[in-house]
Amino acid sequence: MKLERLSTFEVGYKGTFKDKIVVDVNYFRSYYNDFIGAQRFVGNRDGSRPSAQQLGASAATLQMAGSNTRILQVWTNARQEVQTQGAALGVSYNVARPLTITANYSLNLIEKDKLPEGFQTFFNTPKHKYNLGANGLLAKHFNYSVNYRWAQGHLYEMPFAVGTLQDYSTVDAYVGYVIPKAYTTIQVGGSNLFNATNTQVYGGPNIGRLVFAGLLIDIK
């Protein structure tokens, strides 16, 4: 294997308008040579070429105990240049001290058309995803944040399994009470508050609701 070589460029802009709106936008494009990925193929244990019948058998049959045929996976370099590109947009609007609205969106693409069939890139990134949120200071010592996250379903490749994830989303929230004299913040919050069943890693478990309470101490 050869070392992977990467050339990339990125352009972006970040600015503030009337001390109320913050905009952050960027675009990138990357070019990979000798891109490292994996290739699966069917081979015989004795090194001979599999027959047409063996190649047409199911994966379960190929992996049966005592079978001379097996599915192999090797790490290798792509002979073709692999290109990725993406863009992101983030906006924050401070309506008032108790309320700041935030939103961000990202796009990530990989061009696989020139790659050989079955070549695994492990580009486990949603094409589209976005967040919508709100945060602010409700009273002198109370602060909060609420965030909705959504990601598009996508192909997820692992060395032991390959499959397609479904769209998934979560709602996260947090409330904090600051005690200035004690340099402490009392925190209560949770992620995936509505317990929406979602899987973010193929072959991994469903992620459910998680709630927490704790103290954040600022040591000066």
PDB file of C-alpha atoms in Angstrom:
ATOM      1  CA  MET A   1       0.000   0.000   0.000  1.00  0.00           C
ATOM      2  CA  LYS A   2       1.017   3.568  -0.668  1.00  0.00           C
ATOM      3  CA  LEU A   3       0.528   6.580   1.547  1.00  0.00           C
ATOM      4  CA  GLU A   4      -2.667   8.472   0.841  1.00  0.00           C
ATOM      5  CA  ARG A   5      -2.108  11.957  -0.618  1.00  0.00           C
ATOM      6  CA  LEU A   6      -4.608  14.751  -0.183  1.00  0.00           C
ATOM      7  CA  SER A   7      -4.967  18.192  -1.747  1.00  0.00           C
ATOM      8  CA  THR A   8      -7.788  20.404  -0.552  1.00  0.00           C
ATOM      9  CA  PHE A   9      -8.980  23.983  -0.702  1.00  0.00           C
ATOM     10  CA  GLU A  10     -11.599  25.817   1.304  1.00  0.00           C
ATOM     11  CA  VAL A  11     -13.246  29.220   1.046  1.00  0.00           C
ATOM     12  CA  GLY A  12     -15.574  30.814   3.536  1.00  0.00           C
ATOM     13  CA  TYR A  13     -16.965  33.928   5.098  1.00  0.00           C
ATOM     14  CA  LYS A  14     -17.968  34.836   8.626  1.00  0.00           C
ATOM     15  CA  GLY A  15     -19.537  38.143   9.573  1.00  0.00           C
ATOM     16  CA  THR A  16     -21.791  39.996  11.994  1.00  0.00           C
ATOM     17  CA  PHE A  17     -24.650  42.259  10.982  1.00  0.00           C
ATOM     18  CA  LYS A  18     -25.988  44.969  13.306  1.00  0.00           C
ATOM     19  CA  ASP A  19     -24.712  43.007  16.323  1.00  0.00           C
ATOM     20  CA  LYS A  20     -27.733  40.725  15.930  1.00  0.00           C
ATOM     21  CA  ILE A  21     -27.007  38.256  13.149  1.00  0.00           C
ATOM     22  CA  VAL A  22     -23.920  36.080  12.756  1.00  0.00           C
ATOM     23  CA  VAL A  23     -23.426  34.250   9.446  1.00  0.00           C
ATOM     24  CA  ASP A  24     -20.803  31.574   8.800  1.00  0.00           C
ATOM     25  CA  VAL A  25     -20.627  29.938   5.352  1.00  0.00           C
ATOM     26  CA  ASN A  26     -17.899  27.816   3.762  1.00  0.00           C
ATOM     27  CA  TYR A  27     -17.191  25.424   0.891  1.00  0.00           C
ATOM     28  CA  PHE A  28     -14.429  22.825   0.469  1.00  0.00           C
ATOM     29  CA  ARG A  29     -13.229  20.418  -2.198  1.00  0.00           C
ATOM     30  CA  SER A  30     -10.662  17.658  -1.680  1.00  0.00           C
ATOM     31  CA  TYR A  31      -8.683  15.481  -4.084  1.00  0.00           C
ATOM     32  CA  TYR A  32      -7.336  12.129  -2.882  1.00  0.00           C
ATOM     33  CA  ASN A  33      -4.659  10.148  -4.679  1.00  0.00           C
ATOM     34  CA  ASP A  34      -3.927   6.571  -3.581  1.00  0.00           C
ATOM     35  CA  PHE A  35      -7.119   6.779  -1.520  1.00  0.00           C
ATOM     36  CA  ILE A  36      -7.102   3.992   1.070  1.00  0.00           C
ATOM     37  CA  GLY A  37     -10.204   1.818   1.138  1.00  0.00           C
ATOM     38  CA  ALA A  38     -11.192  -1.838   1.105  1.00  0.00           C
ATOM     39  CA  GLN A  39     -12.142  -4.294  -1.603  1.00  0.00           C
ATOM     40  CA  ARG A  40     -14.143  -7.481  -1.024  1.00  0.00           C
ATOM     41  CA  PHE A  41     -13.927 -10.507  -3.270  1.00  0.00           C
ATOM     42  CA  VAL A  42     -14.671 -14.222  -3.257  1.00  0.00           C
ATOM     43  CA  GLY A  43     -11.662 -16.545  -3.062  1.00  0.00           C
ATOM     44  CA  ASN A  44     -10.830 -20.167  -2.358  1.00  0.00           C
ATOM     45  CA  ARG A  45      -8.727 -21.146   0.615  1.00  0.00           C
ATOM     46  CA  ASP A  46      -6.317 -23.056  -1.613  1.00  0.00           C
ATOM     47  CA  GLY A  47      -5.735 -20.030  -3.836  1.00  0.00           C
ATOM     48  CA  SER A  48      -7.629 -21.362  -6.871  1.00  0.00           C
ATOM     49  CA  ARG A  49     -10.104 -19.230  -8.809  1.00  0.00           C
ATOM     50  CA  PRO A  50     -13.760 -19.699  -7.706  1.00  0.00           C
ATOM     51  CA  SER A  51     -16.159 -21.197 -10.234  1.00  0.00           C
ATOM     52  CA  ALA A  52     -19.220 -19.387 -11.571  1.00  0.00           C
ATOM     53  CA  GLN A  53     -21.386 -21.483  -9.230  1.00  0.00           C
ATOM     54  CA  GLN A  54     -19.310 -20.468  -6.225  1.00  0.00           C
ATOM     55  CA  LEU A  55     -19.426 -16.802  -7.210  1.00  0.00           C
ATOM     56  CA  GLY A  56     -23.230 -16.997  -7.447  1.00  0.00           C
ATOM     57  CA  ALA A  57     -23.688 -18.555  -4.009  1.00  0.00           C
ATOM     58  CA  SER A  58     -25.031 -16.581  -1.077  1.00  0.00           C
ATOM     59  CA  ALA A  59     -22.709 -15.072   1.525  1.00  0.00           C
ATOM     60  CA  ALA A  60     -24.053 -17.474   4.161  1.00  0.00           C
ATOM     61  CA  THR A  61     -23.206 -20.476   1.963  1.00  0.00           C
ATOM     62  CA  LEU A  62     -19.708 -19.171   1.278  1.00  0.00           C
ATOM     63  CA  GLN A  63     -19.000 -18.775   4.982  1.00  0.00           C
ATOM     64  CA  MET A  64     -20.271 -22.215   6.043  1.00  0.00           C
ATOM     65  CA  ALA A  65     -17.895 -24.347   8.096  1.00  0.00           C
ATOM     66  CA  GLY A  66     -15.866 -26.655   5.878  1.00  0.00           C
ATOM     67  CA  SER A  67     -16.441 -24.561   2.750  1.00  0.00           C
ATOM     68  CA  ASN A  68     -13.383 -24.032   0.570  1.00  0.00           C
ATOM     69  CA  THR A  69     -14.750 -20.655  -0.491  1.00  0.00           C
ATOM     70  CA  ARG A  70     -14.812 -17.516   1.612  1.00  0.00           C
ATOM     71  CA  ILE A  71     -15.346 -13.783   1.327  1.00  0.00           C
ATOM     72  CA  LEU A  72     -12.101 -11.850   1.676  1.00  0.00           C
ATOM     73  CA  GLN A  73     -11.559  -8.180   2.369  1.00  0.00           C
ATOM     74  CA  VAL A  74      -8.251  -6.444   1.737  1.00  0.00           C
ATOM     75  CA  TRP A  75      -7.145  -2.870   2.307  1.00  0.00           C
ATOM     76  CA  THR A  76      -5.933  -1.292  -0.896  1.00  0.00           C
ATOM     77  CA  ASN A  77      -5.320   1.984  -2.735  1.00  0.00           C
ATOM     78  CA  ALA A  78      -7.790   3.268  -5.288  1.00  0.00           C
ATOM     79  CA  ARG A  79      -6.153   3.676  -8.687  1.00  0.00           C
ATOM     80  CA  GLN A  80      -8.478   6.532  -9.559  1.00  0.00           C
ATOM     81  CA  GLU A  81      -8.500   9.973  -7.962  1.00  0.00           C
ATOM     82  CA  VAL A  82     -11.277  10.293  -5.374  1.00  0.00           C
ATOM     83  CA  GLN A  83     -12.947  13.655  -4.916  1.00  0.00           C
ATOM     84  CA  THR A  84     -15.057  14.907  -2.034  1.00  0.00           C
ATOM     85  CA  GLN A  85     -16.769  18.225  -1.557  1.00  0.00           C
ATOM     86  CA  GLY A  86     -19.050  19.899   0.915  1.00  0.00           C
ATOM     87  CA  ALA A  87     -20.534  23.116   2.176  1.00  0.00           C
ATOM     88  CA  ALA A  88     -21.882  24.447   5.453  1.00  0.00           C
ATOM     89  CA  LEU A  89     -24.066  27.366   6.439  1.00  0.00           C
ATOM     90  CA  GLY A  90     -24.662  28.603   9.967  1.00  0.00           C
ATOM     91  CA  VAL A  91     -26.866  31.480  11.113  1.00  0.00           C
ATOM     92  CA  SER A  92     -27.405  32.889  14.590  1.00  0.00           C
ATOM     93  CA  TYR A  93     -29.970  35.623  15.338  1.00  0.00           C
ATOM     94  CA  ASN A  94     -30.081  37.313  18.730  1.00  0.00           C
ATOM     95  CA  VAL A  95     -33.759  38.302  19.017  1.00  0.00           C
ATOM     96  CA  ALA A  96     -33.351  39.490  22.613  1.00  0.00           C
ATOM     97  CA  ARG A  97     -31.355  38.521  25.679  1.00  0.00           C
ATOM     98  CA  PRO A  98     -33.735  35.657  26.552  1.00  0.00           C
ATOM     99  CA  LEU A  99     -33.745  34.279  22.995  1.00  0.00           C
ATOM    100  CA  THR A 100     -31.101  33.534  20.374  1.00  0.00           C
ATOM    101  CA  ILE A 101     -32.167  31.409  17.392  1.00  0.00           C
ATOM    102  CA  THR A 102     -29.560  29.259  15.678  1.00  0.00           C
ATOM    103  CA  ALA A 103     -29.571  27.108  12.549  1.00  0.00           C
ATOM    104  CA  ASN A 104     -26.920  25.301  10.557  1.00  0.00           C
ATOM    105  CA  TYR A 105     -26.851  23.013   7.539  1.00  0.00           C
ATOM    106  CA  SER A 106     -24.099  20.909   5.991  1.00  0.00           C
ATOM    107  CA  LEU A 107     -23.701  19.083   2.677  1.00  0.00           C
ATOM    108  CA  ASN A 108     -21.112  16.315   2.142  1.00  0.00           C
ATOM    109  CA  LEU A 109     -20.518  14.469  -1.139  1.00  0.00           C
ATOM    110  CA  ILE A 110     -18.087  11.858  -2.431  1.00  0.00           C
ATOM    111  CA  GLU A 111     -17.724  10.943  -6.105  1.00  0.00           C
ATOM    112  CA  LYS A 112     -17.671   7.144  -6.463  1.00  0.00           C
ATOM    113  CA  ASP A 113     -18.512   6.803 -10.161  1.00  0.00           C
ATOM    114  CA  LYS A 114     -14.938   6.015 -11.228  1.00  0.00           C
ATOM    115  CA  LEU A 115     -14.237   3.538  -8.430  1.00  0.00           C
ATOM    116  CA  PRO A 116     -14.445  -0.215  -9.100  1.00  0.00           C
ATOM    117  CA  GLU A 117     -17.584  -2.049  -8.027  1.00  0.00           C
ATOM    118  CA  GLY A 118     -17.450  -3.114  -4.406  1.00  0.00           C
ATOM    119  CA  PHE A 119     -14.721  -0.670  -3.388  1.00  0.00           C
ATOM    120  CA  GLN A 120     -15.446   0.554   0.154  1.00  0.00           C
ATOM    121  CA  THR A 121     -14.579   4.166   0.961  1.00  0.00           C
ATOM    122  CA  PHE A 122     -15.884   4.209   4.568  1.00  0.00           C
ATOM    123  CA  PHE A 123     -17.247   7.697   3.874  1.00  0.00           C
ATOM    124  CA  ASN A 124     -19.823   7.335   6.638  1.00  0.00           C
ATOM    125  CA  THR A 125     -21.212  10.848   6.465  1.00  0.00           C
ATOM    126  CA  PRO A 126     -24.811  11.959   5.795  1.00  0.00           C
ATOM    127  CA  LYS A 127     -25.285  13.883   2.575  1.00  0.00           C
ATOM    128  CA  HIS A 128     -27.632  16.353   4.282  1.00  0.00           C
ATOM    129  CA  LYS A 129     -27.928  17.269   7.960  1.00  0.00           C
ATOM    130  CA  TYR A 130     -29.123  20.301   9.886  1.00  0.00           C
ATOM    131  CA  ASN A 131     -29.685  21.656  13.395  1.00  0.00           C
ATOM    132  CA  LEU A 132     -32.286  24.120  14.667  1.00  0.00           C
ATOM    133  CA  GLY A 133     -31.924  25.574  18.131  1.00  0.00           C
ATOM    134  CA  ALA A 134     -32.679  28.293  20.641  1.00  0.00           C
ATOM    135  CA  ASN A 135     -30.834  29.459  23.739  1.00  0.00           C
ATOM    136  CA  GLY A 136     -30.755  32.409  26.062  1.00  0.00           C
ATOM    137  CA  LEU A 137     -30.832  33.823  29.568  1.00  0.00           C
ATOM    138  CA  LEU A 138     -34.334  33.526  31.049  1.00  0.00           C
ATOM    139  CA  ALA A 139     -33.578  35.360  34.274  1.00  0.00           C
ATOM    140  CA  LYS A 140     -30.547  36.673  36.086  1.00  0.00           C
ATOM    141  CA  HIS A 141     -29.156  33.218  36.808  1.00  0.00           C
ATOM    142  CA  PHE A 142     -31.189  30.887  34.563  1.00  0.00           C
ATOM    143  CA  ASN A 143     -29.970  29.853  31.117  1.00  0.00           C
ATOM    144  CA  TYR A 144     -31.244  27.246  28.679  1.00  0.00           C
ATOM    145  CA  SER A 145     -30.772  25.693  25.257  1.00  0.00           C
ATOM    146  CA  VAL A 146     -32.983  23.547  23.019  1.00  0.00           C
ATOM    147  CA  ASN A 147     -31.745  21.876  19.852  1.00  0.00           C
ATOM    148  CA  TYR A 148     -33.320  19.727  17.124  1.00  0.00           C
ATOM    149  CA  ARG A 149     -30.916  17.640  15.043  1.00  0.00           C
ATOM    150  CA  TRP A 150     -31.719  15.797  11.791  1.00  0.00           C
ATOM    151  CA  ALA A 151     -29.508  13.681   9.506  1.00  0.00           C
ATOM    152  CA  GLN A 152     -30.362  11.972   6.240  1.00  0.00           C
ATOM    153  CA  GLY A 153     -30.084   8.214   6.033  1.00  0.00           C
ATOM    154  CA  HIS A 154     -26.943   7.036   4.230  1.00  0.00           C
ATOM    155  CA  LEU A 155     -24.748   4.086   3.403  1.00  0.00           C
ATOM    156  CA  TYR A 156     -22.619   3.084   6.386  1.00  0.00           C
ATOM    157  CA  GLU A 157     -19.609   0.835   5.805  1.00  0.00           C
ATOM    158  CA  MET A 158     -17.808  -1.109   8.541  1.00  0.00           C
ATOM    159  CA  PRO A 159     -15.190  -3.845   8.163  1.00  0.00           C
ATOM    160  CA  PHE A 160     -17.692  -6.396   9.504  1.00  0.00           C
ATOM    161  CA  ALA A 161     -20.931  -5.089   7.975  1.00  0.00           C
ATOM    162  CA  VAL A 162     -22.347  -2.731   5.359  1.00  0.00           C
ATOM    163  CA  GLY A 163     -25.865  -1.314   5.358  1.00  0.00           C
ATOM    164  CA  THR A 164     -28.052   1.741   4.928  1.00  0.00           C
ATOM    165  CA  LEU A 165     -29.146   3.831   7.895  1.00  0.00           C
ATOM    166  CA  GLN A 166     -32.571   5.445   8.023  1.00  0.00           C
ATOM    167  CA  ASP A 167     -33.089   9.175   8.562  1.00  0.00           C
ATOM    168  CA  TYR A 168     -32.688   9.996  12.246  1.00  0.00           C
ATOM    169  CA  SER A 169     -33.392  12.990  14.456  1.00  0.00           C
ATOM    170  CA  THR A 170     -33.242  13.973  18.124  1.00  0.00           C
ATOM    171  CA  VAL A 171     -34.334  16.787  20.417  1.00  0.00           C
ATOM    172  CA  ASP A 172     -31.876  17.874  23.118  1.00  0.00           C
ATOM    173  CA  ALA A 173     -32.482  20.392  25.897  1.00  0.00           C
ATOM    174  CA  TYR A 174     -30.642  21.886  28.840  1.00  0.00           C
ATOM    175  CA  VAL A 175     -31.426  24.211  31.763  1.00  0.00           C
ATOM    176  CA  GLY A 176     -28.807  25.707  34.053  1.00  0.00           C
ATOM    177  CA  TYR A 177     -28.866  27.778  37.233  1.00  0.00           C
ATOM    178  CA  VAL A 178     -25.725  29.783  37.967  1.00  0.00           C
ATOM    179  CA  ILE A 179     -24.548  30.412  41.525  1.00  0.00           C
ATOM    180  CA  PRO A 180     -21.899  33.124  41.031  1.00  0.00           C
ATOM    181  CA  LYS A 181     -20.525  33.174  44.587  1.00  0.00           C
ATOM    182  CA  ALA A 182     -19.882  29.427  44.437  1.00  0.00           C
ATOM    183  CA  TYR A 183     -18.620  29.523  40.826  1.00  0.00           C
ATOM    184  CA  THR A 184     -21.070  26.701  40.197  1.00  0.00           C
ATOM    185  CA  THR A 185     -23.804  25.943  37.676  1.00  0.00           C
ATOM    186  CA  ILE A 186     -26.543  23.422  38.465  1.00  0.00           C
ATOM    187  CA  GLN A 187     -27.369  21.551  35.251  1.00  0.00           C
ATOM    188  CA  VAL A 188     -30.360  19.464  34.209  1.00  0.00           C
ATOM    189  CA  GLY A 189     -30.880  18.249  30.668  1.00  0.00           C
ATOM    190  CA  GLY A 190     -31.200  15.398  28.262  1.00  0.00           C
ATOM    191  CA  SER A 191     -30.628  14.178  24.719  1.00  0.00           C
ATOM    192  CA  ASN A 192     -33.190  12.472  22.502  1.00  0.00           C
ATOM    193  CA  LEU A 193     -35.879  13.592  24.933  1.00  0.00           C
ATOM    194  CA  PHE A 194     -38.735  12.074  22.933  1.00  0.00           C
ATOM    195  CA  ASN A 195     -36.947   8.716  22.851  1.00  0.00           C
ATOM    196  CA  ALA A 196     -37.001   8.540  19.054  1.00  0.00           C
ATOM    197  CA  THR A 197     -35.542   5.198  18.038  1.00  0.00           C
ATOM    198  CA  ASN A 198     -32.533   5.823  15.842  1.00  0.00           C
ATOM    199  CA  THR A 199     -29.367   4.046  14.814  1.00  0.00           C
ATOM    200  CA  GLN A 200     -26.368   6.202  13.947  1.00  0.00           C
ATOM    201  CA  VAL A 201     -23.865   3.372  13.376  1.00  0.00           C
ATOM    202  CA  TYR A 202     -24.752   0.347  11.232  1.00  0.00           C
ATOM    203  CA  GLY A 203     -24.558  -2.769  13.373  1.00  0.00           C
ATOM    204  CA  GLY A 204     -24.714  -0.665  16.529  1.00  0.00           C
ATOM    205  CA  PRO A 205     -27.546  -0.385  19.062  1.00  0.00           C
ATOM    206  CA  ASN A 206     -30.516   1.955  18.925  1.00  0.00           C
ATOM    207  CA  ILE A 207     -29.864   5.153  20.855  1.00  0.00           C
ATOM    208  CA  GLY A 208     -32.606   6.123  23.287  1.00  0.00           C
ATOM    209  CA  ARG A 209     -33.267   8.884  25.776  1.00  0.00           C
ATOM    210  CA  LEU A 210     -30.482  10.081  28.057  1.00  0.00           C
ATOM    211  CA  VAL A 211     -31.123  12.502  30.940  1.00  0.00           C
ATOM    212  CA  PHE A 212     -28.615  13.976  33.346  1.00  0.00           C
ATOM    213  CA  ALA A 213     -28.215  16.282  36.336  1.00  0.00           C
ATOM    214  CA  GLY A 214     -24.968  17.610  37.693  1.00  0.00           C
ATOM    215  CA  LEU A 215     -22.774  20.449  38.834  1.00  0.00           C
ATOM    216  CA  LEU A 216     -20.385  22.444  36.692  1.00  0.00           C
ATOM    217  CA  ILE A 217     -17.708  24.077  38.860  1.00  0.00           C
ATOM    218  CA  ASP A 218     -15.544  26.861  37.458  1.00  0.00           C
ATOM    219  CA  ILE A 219     -12.175  26.670  39.222  1.00  0.00           C
ATOM    220  CA  LYS A 220     -10.266  29.917  39.007  1.00  0.00           C
TER     221      LYS A 220
END
